[in-house]
Short mmCIF file of C-alpha atoms in Angstrom, two decimals:
data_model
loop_
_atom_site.label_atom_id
_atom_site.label_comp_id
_atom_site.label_asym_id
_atom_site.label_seq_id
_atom_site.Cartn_x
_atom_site.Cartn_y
_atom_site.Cartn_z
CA UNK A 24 51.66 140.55 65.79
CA UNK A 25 52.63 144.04 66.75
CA UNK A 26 54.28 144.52 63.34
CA UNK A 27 51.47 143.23 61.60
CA UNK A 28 48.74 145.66 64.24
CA UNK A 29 50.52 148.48 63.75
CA UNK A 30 51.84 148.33 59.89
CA UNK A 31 49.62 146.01 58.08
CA UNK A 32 46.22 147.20 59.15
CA UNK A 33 46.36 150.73 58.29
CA UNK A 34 46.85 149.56 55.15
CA UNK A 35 43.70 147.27 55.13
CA UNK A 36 41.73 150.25 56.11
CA UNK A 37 42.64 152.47 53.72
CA UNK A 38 41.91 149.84 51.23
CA UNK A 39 38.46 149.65 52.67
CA UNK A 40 38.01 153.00 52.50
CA UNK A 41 38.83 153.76 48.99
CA UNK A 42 36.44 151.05 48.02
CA UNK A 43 33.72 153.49 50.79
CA UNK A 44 34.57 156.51 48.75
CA UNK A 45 34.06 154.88 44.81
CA UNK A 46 30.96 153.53 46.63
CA UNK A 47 29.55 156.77 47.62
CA UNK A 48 31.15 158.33 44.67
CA UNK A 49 29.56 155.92 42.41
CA UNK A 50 32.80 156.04 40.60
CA UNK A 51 33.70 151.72 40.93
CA UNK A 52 35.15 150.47 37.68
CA UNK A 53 36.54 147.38 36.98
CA UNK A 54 40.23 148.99 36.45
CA UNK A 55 39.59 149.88 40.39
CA UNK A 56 38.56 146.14 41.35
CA UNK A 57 41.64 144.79 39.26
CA UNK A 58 43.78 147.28 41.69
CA UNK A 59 41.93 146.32 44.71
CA UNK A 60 42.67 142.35 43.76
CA UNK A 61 46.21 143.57 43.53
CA UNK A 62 46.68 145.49 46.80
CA UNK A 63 45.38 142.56 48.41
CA UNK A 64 47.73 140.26 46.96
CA UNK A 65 50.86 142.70 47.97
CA UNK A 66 49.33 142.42 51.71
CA UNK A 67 49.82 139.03 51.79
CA UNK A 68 53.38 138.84 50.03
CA UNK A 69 54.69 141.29 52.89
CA UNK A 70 53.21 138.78 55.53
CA UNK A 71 55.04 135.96 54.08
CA UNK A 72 58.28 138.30 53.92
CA UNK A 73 58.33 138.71 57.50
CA UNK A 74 57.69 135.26 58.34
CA UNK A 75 59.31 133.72 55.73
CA UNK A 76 62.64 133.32 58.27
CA UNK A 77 60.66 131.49 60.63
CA UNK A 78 58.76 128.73 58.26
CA UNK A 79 61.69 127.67 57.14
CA UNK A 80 62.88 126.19 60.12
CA UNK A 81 59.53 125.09 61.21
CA UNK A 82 58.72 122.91 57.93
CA UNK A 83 62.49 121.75 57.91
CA UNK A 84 61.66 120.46 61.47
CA UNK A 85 58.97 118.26 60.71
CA UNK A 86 58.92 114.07 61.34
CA UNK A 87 58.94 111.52 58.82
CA UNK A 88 55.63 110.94 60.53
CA UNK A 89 54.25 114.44 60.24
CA UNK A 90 55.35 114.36 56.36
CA UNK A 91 53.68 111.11 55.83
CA UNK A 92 50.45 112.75 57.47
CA UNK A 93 50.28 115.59 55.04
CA UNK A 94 50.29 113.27 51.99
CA UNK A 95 48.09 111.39 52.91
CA UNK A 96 46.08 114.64 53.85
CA UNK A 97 46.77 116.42 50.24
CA UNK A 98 45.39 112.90 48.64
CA UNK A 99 42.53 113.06 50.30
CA UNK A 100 41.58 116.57 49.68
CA UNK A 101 42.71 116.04 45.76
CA UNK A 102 40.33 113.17 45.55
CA UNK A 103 37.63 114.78 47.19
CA UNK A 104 38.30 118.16 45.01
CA UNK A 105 37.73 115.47 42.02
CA UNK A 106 34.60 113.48 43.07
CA UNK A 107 32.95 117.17 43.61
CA UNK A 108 33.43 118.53 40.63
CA UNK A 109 33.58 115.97 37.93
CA UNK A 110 30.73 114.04 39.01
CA UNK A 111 28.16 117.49 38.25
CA UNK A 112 26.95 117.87 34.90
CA UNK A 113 27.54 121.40 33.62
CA UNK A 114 24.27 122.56 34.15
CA UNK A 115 24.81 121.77 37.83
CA UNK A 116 28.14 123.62 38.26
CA UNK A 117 26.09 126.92 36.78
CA UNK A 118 23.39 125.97 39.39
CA UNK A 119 25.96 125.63 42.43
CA UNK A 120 28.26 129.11 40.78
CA UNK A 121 25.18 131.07 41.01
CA UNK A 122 23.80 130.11 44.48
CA UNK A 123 27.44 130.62 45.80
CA UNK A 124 28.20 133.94 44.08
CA UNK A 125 24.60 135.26 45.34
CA UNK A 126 25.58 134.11 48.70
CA UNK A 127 28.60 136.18 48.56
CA UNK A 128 26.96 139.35 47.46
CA UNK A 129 23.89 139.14 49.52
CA UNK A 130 26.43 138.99 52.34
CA UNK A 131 27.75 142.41 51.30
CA UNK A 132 24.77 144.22 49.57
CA UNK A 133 21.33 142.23 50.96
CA UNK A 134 18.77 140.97 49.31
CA UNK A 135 19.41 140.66 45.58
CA UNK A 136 17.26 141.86 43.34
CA UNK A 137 15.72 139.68 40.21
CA UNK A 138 18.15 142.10 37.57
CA UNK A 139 20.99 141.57 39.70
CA UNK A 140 20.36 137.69 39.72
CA UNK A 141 20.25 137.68 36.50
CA UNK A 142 23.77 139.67 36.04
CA UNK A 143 25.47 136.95 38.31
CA UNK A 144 23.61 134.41 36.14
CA UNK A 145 24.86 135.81 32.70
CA UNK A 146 28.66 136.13 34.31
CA UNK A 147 28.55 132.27 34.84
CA UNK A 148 26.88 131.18 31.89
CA UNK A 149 29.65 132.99 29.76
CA UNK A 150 32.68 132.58 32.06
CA UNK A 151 34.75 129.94 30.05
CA UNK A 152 34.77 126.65 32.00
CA UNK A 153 38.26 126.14 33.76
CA UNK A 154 37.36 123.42 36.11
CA UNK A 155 40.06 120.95 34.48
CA UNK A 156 42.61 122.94 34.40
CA UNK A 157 41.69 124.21 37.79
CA UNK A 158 41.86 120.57 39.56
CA UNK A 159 45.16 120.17 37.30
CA UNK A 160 46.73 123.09 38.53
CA UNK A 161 45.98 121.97 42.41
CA UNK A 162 47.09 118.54 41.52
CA UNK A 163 50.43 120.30 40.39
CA UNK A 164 50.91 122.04 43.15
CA UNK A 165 50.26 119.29 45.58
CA UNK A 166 53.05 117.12 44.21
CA UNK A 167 55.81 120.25 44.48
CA UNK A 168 54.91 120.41 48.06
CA UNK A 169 55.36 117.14 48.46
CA UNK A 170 58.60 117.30 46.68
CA UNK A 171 59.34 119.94 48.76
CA UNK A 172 59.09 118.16 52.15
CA UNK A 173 60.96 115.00 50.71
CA UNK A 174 63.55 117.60 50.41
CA UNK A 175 62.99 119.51 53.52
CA UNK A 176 66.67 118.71 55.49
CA UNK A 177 68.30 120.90 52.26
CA UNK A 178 67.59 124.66 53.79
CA UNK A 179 68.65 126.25 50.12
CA UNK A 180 66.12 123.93 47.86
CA UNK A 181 63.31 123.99 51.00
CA UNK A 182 63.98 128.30 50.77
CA UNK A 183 63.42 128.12 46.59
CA UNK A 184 60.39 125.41 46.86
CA UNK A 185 58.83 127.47 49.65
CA UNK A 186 59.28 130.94 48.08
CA UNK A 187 57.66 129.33 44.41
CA UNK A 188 54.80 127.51 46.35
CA UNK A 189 53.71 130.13 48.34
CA UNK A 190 54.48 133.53 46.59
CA UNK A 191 54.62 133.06 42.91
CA UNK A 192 52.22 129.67 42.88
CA UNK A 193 50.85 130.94 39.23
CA UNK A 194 54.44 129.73 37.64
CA UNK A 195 52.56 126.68 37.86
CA UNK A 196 49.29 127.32 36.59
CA UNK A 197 49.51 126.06 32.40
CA UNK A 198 49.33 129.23 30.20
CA UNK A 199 45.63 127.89 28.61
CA UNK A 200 44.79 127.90 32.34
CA UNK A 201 45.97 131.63 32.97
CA UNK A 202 44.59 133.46 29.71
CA UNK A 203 41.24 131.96 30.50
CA UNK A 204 41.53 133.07 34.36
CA UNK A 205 42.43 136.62 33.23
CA UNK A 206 39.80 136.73 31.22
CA UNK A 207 37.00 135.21 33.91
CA UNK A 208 38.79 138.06 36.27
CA UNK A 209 38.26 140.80 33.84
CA UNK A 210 34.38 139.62 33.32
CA UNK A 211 33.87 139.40 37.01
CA UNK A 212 35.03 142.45 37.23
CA UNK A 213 32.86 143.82 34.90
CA UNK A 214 29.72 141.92 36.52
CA UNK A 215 30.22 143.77 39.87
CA UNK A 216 30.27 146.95 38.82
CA UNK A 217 26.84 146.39 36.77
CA UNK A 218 25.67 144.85 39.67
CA UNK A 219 26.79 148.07 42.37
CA UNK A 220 25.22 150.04 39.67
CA UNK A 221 21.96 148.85 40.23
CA UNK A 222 21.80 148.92 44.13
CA UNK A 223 19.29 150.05 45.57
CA UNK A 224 19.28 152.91 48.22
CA UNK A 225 19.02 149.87 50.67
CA UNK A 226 21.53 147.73 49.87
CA UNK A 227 23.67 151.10 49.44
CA UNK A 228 23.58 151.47 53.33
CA UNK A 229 23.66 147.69 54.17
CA UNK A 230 27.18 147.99 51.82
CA UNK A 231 28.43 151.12 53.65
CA UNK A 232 27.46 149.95 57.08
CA UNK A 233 29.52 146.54 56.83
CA UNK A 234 32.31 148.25 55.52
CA UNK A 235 32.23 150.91 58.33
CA UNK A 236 32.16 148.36 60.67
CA UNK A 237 35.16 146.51 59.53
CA UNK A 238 36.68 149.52 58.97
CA UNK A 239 36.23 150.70 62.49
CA UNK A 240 37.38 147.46 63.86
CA UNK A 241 40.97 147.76 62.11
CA UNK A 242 41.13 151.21 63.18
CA UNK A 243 40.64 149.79 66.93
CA UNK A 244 42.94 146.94 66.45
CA UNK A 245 45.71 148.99 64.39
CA UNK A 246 45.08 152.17 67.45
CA UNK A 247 44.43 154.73 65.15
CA UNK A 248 41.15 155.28 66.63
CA UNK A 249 43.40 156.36 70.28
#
């Protein structure tokens, strides 16, 4: 925790501030977002570095019982994953993508405006439908991790199942599956930036404000702020 206080925050906040500054600058792009998504992803890599020592032993140690509980667990959660999705028509998934990506921005930016609906609307009627390949690619990676704990008492297999599962997961996404994430990535991308382009002076500050508070907070947490 100290490690991660002193080392790993900093970093978040200076993250959160570049993001401030393209803000303010009105200078986002999705080339910027792409980075952002990146520098995120290299956060959570070094986390898993330093730990990775320590869940070694921990998953090695687990029951018969305890392994038995997390199938059952994964099956669950695949079936339910299955029954949510491909029971909705496609005109319902657009209906649920929109509320939930409006959600997310009105979180950051306020109140949406009717334009800026219609952006997030436009983004999910032409991001190409992945759902299949989606609930395929979970299923995948549900049945190497439960490979993985059937194999749990050999530390050198559990190491190379761990370090695939949990840091390089896309090895098992199908390559249909990644071109057409890339390219849902790239429009998102694009979406946001038409979208911060159109904020309003109002959501401006409701944007800068949230990220000045959770920049503050890291700076407390991390010490930087004395």
């Amino acid at each position: 925790m100290q490690w991660h206080r002193q080392q790993e925050l900093p970093r978040y906040s200076a993250d959160l501030q570049q993001l401030r500054r393209a803000l303010q600058q009105h200078s986002l792009t999705p080339e910027f977002l792409s980075q952002f998504t990146d520098n995120a992803r290299q956060h959570w890599l070094r986390i898993f570095s330093r730990t990775f020592d320590d869940i070694v032993p921990l998953v090695a140690s687990f029951s018969d019982e305890q392994v038995a509980q997390i199938k059952k667990q994964l099956a669950k959660n695949q079936q339910s994953l299955q029954q949510e999705y491909q029971d909705k028509t496609a005109e319902q998934r657009l209906a649920q993508a929109d509320a939930r990506l409006q959600e997310q921005l009105q979180d950051w930016i306020g109140r949406l405006t009717p334009p800026q609906k219609q952006l997030i609307h436009q983004y999910n009627q032409q991001r190409l439908d992945i759902t299949k390949l989606w609930l395929d690619y979970r299923h995948e990676w549900y049945q190497q991790l439960v490979i993985t704990l059937e194999q749990r008492h050999d530390p050198s297999v559990l190491r190379q199942r761990l370090q695939l599962l949990l840091t390089t997961p896309e090895q098992l996404r199908s390559v249909e599956y990644q071109q057409k994430l890339d390219t849902n990535r790239q429009r998102l991308g694009l979406m946001l930036v038409q979208v911060a382009q159109q904020m309003s002076a109002k959501q401006q500050r409701h944007i800068q404000r949230k990220l000045d508070d959770l920049i503050s907070d890291l700076d407390d947490l991390s010490g930087a702020n004395g």
